[in-house]
PDB file of C-alpha atoms in Angstrom:
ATOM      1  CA  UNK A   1     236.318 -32.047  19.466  1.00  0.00           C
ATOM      2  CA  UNK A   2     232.804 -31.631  17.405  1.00  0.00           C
ATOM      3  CA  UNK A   3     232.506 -29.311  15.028  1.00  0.00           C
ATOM      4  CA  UNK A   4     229.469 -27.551  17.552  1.00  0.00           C
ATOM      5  CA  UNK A   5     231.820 -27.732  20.124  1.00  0.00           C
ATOM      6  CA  UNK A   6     234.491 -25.204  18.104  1.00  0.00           C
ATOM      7  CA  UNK A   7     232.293 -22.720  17.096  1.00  0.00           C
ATOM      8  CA  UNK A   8     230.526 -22.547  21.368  1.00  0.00           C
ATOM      9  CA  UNK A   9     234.335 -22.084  21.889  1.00  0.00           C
ATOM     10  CA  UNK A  10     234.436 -19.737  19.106  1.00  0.00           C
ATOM     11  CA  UNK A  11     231.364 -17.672  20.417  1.00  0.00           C
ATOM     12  CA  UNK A  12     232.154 -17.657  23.854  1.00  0.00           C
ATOM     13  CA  UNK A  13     235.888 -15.744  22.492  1.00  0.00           C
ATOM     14  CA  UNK A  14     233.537 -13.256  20.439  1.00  0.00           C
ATOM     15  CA  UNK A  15     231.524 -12.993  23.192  1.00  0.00           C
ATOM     16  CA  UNK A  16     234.280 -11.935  25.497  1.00  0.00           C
ATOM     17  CA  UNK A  17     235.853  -9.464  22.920  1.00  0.00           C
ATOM     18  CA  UNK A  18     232.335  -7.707  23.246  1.00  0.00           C
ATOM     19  CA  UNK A  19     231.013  -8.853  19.409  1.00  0.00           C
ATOM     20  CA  UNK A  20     227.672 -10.424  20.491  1.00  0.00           C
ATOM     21  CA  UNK A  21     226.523 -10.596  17.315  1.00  0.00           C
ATOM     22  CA  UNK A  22     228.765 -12.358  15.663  1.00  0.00           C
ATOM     23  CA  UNK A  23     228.670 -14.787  18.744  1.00  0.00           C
ATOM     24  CA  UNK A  24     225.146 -15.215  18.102  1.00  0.00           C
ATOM     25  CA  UNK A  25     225.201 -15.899  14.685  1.00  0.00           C
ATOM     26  CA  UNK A  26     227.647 -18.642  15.629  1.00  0.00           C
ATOM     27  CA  UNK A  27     225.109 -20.194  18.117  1.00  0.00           C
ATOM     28  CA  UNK A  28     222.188 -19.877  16.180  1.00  0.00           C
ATOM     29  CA  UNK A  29     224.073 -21.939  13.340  1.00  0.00           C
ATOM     30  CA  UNK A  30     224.700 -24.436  15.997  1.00  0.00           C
ATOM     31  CA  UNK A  31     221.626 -25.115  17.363  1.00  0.00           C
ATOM     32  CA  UNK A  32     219.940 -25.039  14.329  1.00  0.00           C
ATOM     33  CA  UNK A  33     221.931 -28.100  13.371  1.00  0.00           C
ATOM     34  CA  UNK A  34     221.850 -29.309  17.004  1.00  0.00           C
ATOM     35  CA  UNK A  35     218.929 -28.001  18.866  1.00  0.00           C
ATOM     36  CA  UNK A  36     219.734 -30.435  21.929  1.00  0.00           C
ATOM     37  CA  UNK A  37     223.613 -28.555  22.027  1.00  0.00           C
ATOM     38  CA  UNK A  38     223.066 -27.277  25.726  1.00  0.00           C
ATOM     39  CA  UNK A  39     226.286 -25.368  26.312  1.00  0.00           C
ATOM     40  CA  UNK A  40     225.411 -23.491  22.825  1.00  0.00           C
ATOM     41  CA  UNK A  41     221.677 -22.925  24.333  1.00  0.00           C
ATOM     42  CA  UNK A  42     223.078 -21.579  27.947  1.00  0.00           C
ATOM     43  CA  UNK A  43     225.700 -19.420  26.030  1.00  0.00           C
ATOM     44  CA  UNK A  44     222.876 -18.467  23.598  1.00  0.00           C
ATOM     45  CA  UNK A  45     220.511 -17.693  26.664  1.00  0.00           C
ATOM     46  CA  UNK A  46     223.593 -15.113  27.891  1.00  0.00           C
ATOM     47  CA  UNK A  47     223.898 -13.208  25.194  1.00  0.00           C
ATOM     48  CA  UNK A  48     220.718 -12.373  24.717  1.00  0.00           C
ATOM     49  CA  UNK A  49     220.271 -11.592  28.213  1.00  0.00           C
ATOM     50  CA  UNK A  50     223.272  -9.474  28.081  1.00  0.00           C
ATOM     51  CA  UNK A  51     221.482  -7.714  25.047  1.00  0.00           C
ATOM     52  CA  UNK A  52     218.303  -6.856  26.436  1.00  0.00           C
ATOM     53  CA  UNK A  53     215.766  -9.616  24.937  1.00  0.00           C
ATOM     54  CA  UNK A  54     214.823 -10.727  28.025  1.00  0.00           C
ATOM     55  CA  UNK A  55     211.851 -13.024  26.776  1.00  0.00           C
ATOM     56  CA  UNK A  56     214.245 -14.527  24.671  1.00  0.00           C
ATOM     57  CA  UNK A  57     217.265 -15.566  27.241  1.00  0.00           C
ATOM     58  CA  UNK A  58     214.123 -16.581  29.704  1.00  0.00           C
ATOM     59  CA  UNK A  59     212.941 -18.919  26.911  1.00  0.00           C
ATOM     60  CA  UNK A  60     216.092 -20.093  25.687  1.00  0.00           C
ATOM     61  CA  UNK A  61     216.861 -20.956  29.756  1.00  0.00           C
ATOM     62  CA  UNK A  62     213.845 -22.829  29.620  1.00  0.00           C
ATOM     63  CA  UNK A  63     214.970 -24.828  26.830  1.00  0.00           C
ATOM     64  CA  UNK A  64     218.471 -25.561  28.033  1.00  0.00           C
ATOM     65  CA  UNK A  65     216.513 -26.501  31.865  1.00  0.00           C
ATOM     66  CA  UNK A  66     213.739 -29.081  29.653  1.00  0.00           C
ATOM     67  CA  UNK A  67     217.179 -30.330  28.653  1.00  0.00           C
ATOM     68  CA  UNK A  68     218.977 -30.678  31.371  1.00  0.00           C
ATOM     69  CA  UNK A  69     217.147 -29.810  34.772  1.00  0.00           C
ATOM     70  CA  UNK A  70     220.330 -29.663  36.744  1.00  0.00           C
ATOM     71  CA  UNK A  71     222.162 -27.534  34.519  1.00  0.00           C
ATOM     72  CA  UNK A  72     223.296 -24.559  37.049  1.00  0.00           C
ATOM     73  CA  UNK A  73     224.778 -22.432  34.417  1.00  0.00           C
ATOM     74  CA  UNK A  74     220.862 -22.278  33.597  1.00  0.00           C
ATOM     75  CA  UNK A  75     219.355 -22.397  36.708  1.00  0.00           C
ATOM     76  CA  UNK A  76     221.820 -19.545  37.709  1.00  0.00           C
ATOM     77  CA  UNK A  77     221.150 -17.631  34.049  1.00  0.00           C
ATOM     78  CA  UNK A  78     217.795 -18.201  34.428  1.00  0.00           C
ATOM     79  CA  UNK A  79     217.929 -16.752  38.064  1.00  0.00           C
ATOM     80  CA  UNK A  80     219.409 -13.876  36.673  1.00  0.00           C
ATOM     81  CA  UNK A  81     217.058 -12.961  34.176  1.00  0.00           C
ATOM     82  CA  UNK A  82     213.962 -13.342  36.889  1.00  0.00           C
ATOM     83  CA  UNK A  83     215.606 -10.797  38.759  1.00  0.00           C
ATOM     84  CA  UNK A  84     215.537  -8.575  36.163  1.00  0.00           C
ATOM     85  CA  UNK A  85     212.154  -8.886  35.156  1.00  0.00           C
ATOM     86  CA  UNK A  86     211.372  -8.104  39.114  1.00  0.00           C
ATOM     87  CA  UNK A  87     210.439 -11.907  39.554  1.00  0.00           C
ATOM     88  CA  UNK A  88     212.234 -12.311  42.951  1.00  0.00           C
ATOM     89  CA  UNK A  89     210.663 -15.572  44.173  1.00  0.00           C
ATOM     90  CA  UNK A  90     211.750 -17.316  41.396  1.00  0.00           C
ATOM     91  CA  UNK A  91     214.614 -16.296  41.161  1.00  0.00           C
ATOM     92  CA  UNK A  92     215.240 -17.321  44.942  1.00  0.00           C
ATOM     93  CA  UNK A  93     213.892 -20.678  43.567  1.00  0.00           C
ATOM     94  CA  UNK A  94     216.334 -21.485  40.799  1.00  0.00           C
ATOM     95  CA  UNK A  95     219.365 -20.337  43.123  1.00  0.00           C
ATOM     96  CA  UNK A  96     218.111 -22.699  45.591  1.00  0.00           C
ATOM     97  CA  UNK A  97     217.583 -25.359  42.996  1.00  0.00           C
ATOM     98  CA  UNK A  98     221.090 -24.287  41.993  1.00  0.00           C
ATOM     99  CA  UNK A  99     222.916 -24.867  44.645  1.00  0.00           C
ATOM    100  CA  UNK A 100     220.957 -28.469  45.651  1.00  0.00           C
ATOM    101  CA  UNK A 101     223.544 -29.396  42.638  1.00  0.00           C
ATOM    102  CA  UNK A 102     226.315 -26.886  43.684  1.00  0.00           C
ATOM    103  CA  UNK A 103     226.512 -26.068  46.988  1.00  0.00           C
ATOM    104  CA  UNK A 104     229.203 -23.950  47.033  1.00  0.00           C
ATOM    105  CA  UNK A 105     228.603 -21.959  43.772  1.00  0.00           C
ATOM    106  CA  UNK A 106     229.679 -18.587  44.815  1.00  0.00           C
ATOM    107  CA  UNK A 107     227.581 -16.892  41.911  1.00  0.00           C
ATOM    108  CA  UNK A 108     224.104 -18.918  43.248  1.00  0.00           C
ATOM    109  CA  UNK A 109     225.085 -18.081  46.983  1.00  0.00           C
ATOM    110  CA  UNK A 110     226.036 -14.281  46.156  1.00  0.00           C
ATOM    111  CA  UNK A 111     223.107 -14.094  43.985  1.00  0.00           C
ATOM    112  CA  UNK A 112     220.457 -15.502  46.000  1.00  0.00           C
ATOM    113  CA  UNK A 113     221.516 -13.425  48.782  1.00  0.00           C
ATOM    114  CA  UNK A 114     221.162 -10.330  46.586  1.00  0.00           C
ATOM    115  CA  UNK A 115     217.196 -11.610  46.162  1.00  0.00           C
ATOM    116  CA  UNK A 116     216.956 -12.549  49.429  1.00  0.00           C
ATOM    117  CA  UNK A 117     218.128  -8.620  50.153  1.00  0.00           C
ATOM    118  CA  UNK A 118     216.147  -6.959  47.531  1.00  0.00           C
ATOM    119  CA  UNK A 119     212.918  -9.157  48.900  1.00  0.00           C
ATOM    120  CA  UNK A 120     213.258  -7.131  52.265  1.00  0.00           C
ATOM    121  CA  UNK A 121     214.964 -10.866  54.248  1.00  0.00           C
ATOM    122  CA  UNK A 122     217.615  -8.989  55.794  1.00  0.00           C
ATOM    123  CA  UNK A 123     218.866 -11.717  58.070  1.00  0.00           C
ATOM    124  CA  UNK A 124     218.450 -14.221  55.553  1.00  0.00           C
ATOM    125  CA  UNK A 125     220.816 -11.991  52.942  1.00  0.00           C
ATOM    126  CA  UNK A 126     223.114 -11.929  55.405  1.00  0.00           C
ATOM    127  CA  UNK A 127     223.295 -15.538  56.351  1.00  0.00           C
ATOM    128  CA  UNK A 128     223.633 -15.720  52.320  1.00  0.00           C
ATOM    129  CA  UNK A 129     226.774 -12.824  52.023  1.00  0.00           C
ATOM    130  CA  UNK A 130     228.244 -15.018  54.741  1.00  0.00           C
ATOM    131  CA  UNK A 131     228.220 -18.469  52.820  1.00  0.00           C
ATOM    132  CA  UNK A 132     229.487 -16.430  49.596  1.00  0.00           C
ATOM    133  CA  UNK A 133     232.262 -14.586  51.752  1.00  0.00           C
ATOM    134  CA  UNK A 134     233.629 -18.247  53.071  1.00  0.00           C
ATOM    135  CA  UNK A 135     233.882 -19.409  49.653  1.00  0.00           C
ATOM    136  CA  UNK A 136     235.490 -15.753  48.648  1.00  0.00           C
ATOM    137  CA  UNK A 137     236.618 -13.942  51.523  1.00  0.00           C
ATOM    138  CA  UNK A 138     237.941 -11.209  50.024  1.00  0.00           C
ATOM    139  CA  UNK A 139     235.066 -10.507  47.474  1.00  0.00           C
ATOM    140  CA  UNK A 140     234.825  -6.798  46.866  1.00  0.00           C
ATOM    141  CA  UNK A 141     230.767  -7.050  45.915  1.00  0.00           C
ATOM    142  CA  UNK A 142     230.485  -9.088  48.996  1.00  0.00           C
ATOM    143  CA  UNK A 143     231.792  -7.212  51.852  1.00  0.00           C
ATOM    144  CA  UNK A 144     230.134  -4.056  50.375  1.00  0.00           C
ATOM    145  CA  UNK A 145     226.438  -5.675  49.662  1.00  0.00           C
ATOM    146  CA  UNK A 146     226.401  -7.124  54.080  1.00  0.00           C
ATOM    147  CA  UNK A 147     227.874  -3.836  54.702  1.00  0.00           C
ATOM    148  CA  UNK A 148     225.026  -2.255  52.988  1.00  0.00           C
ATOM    149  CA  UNK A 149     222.577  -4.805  54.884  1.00  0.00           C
ATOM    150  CA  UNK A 150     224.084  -4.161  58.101  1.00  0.00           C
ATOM    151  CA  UNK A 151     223.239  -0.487  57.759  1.00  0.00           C
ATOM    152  CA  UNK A 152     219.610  -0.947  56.516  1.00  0.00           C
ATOM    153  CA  UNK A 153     218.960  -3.147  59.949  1.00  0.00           C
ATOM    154  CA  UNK A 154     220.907   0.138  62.040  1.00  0.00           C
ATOM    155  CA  UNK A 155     223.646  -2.031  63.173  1.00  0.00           C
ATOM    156  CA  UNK A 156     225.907   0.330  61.931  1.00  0.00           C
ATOM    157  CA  UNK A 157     228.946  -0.921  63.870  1.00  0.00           C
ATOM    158  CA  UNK A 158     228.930  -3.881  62.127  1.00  0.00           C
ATOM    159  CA  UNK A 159     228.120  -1.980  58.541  1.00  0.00           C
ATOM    160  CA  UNK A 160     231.107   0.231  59.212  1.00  0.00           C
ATOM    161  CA  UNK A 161     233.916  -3.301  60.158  1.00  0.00           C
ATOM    162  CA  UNK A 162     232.312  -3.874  56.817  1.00  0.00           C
ATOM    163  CA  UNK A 163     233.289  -0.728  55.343  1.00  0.00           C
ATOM    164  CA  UNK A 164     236.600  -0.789  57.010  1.00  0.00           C
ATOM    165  CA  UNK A 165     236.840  -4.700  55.926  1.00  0.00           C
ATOM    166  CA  UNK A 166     236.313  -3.325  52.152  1.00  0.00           C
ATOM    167  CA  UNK A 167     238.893  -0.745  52.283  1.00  0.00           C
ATOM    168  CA  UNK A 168     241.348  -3.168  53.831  1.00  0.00           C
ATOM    169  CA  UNK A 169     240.937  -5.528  50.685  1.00  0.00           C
ATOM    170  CA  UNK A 170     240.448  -3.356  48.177  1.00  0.00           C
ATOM    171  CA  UNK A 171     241.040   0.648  48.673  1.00  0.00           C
ATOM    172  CA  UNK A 172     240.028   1.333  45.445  1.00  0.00           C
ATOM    173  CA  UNK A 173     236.628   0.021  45.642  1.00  0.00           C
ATOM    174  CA  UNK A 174     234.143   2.701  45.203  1.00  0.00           C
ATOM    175  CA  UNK A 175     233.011   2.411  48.167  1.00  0.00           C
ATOM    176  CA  UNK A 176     235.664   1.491  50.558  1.00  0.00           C
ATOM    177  CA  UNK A 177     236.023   4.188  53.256  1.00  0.00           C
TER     178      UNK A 177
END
């Protein structure tokens, strides 16, 4: 294993034990010794997401996607971070983009249907909970989010098996009833 490779590994583990900036630090050494590193620029591209620089994570995305165009982890990331910034479209666009190279990526499929939800496609989000839900049937965040759909279209039966689905799963999900 690389050198690079280690301290990504490394990063990711400070990452997850919630010291981000040490994690950076570790990346930024990385890439500037190997700009081209793309799991160090996707990682990189989290973080700062995860920190609020959203300009940064959406240009460090861009740099991981110049690098590799069919990188989900980026297209996905990059997804993400168009959300946030209100960008819905395109973030619709690199889920579907996504999932041309992953079909079945349940974070693509459960967050394009969250767009597709937020953008006012009702039917559409559904369509989109209902792909994630046959990868994970028993996802929590799933059930609830075409639950909430369901009740937003007044098909209310349906919202509350939804509900009622949750609860059966999970009982202490917030909002299982």
């Amino acid at each position: 294993i690389a050198s690079a490779d280690v301290q990504v590994f490394r990063a990711a583990l400070l990452a997850e034990a919630n010291r981000d900036a040490e994690a950076l630090a570790s990346l930024q050494q990385v890439l500037a010794s190997e700009p081209e590193h793309l799991p160090a620029t996707i990682q990189c591209a989290r973080l700062l997401h995860r920190n609020g620089k959203t300009s940064d994570a959406l240009a460090a995305y861009e740099s991981a996607l110049r690098l590799a165009p069919e990188a989900v982890d980026a297209l996905i990331g990059r997804g993400e971070v168009m959300r946030a910034m209100g960008r819905l479209a395109d973030a619709v666009s690199d889920y579907d983009t996504a999932l041309l190279f992953a079909p079945d990526r349940f974070e693509a499929v459960f967050l394009r249907a969250a767009a597709l939800h937020a953008l006012g496609h009702h039917d559409q989000a559904i369509a989109g909970y209902d792909h994630a839900l046959a990868i994970r049937p028993d996802d929590p965040s799933t059930l609830h989010n075409r639950a909430i759909v369901e009740s937003e279209l007044y098909r209310f039966e349906d919202a509350l098996a939804g509900f009622r689905g949750l609860a059966a799963i999970d009982a202490s999900y917030p909002h299982a009833l």
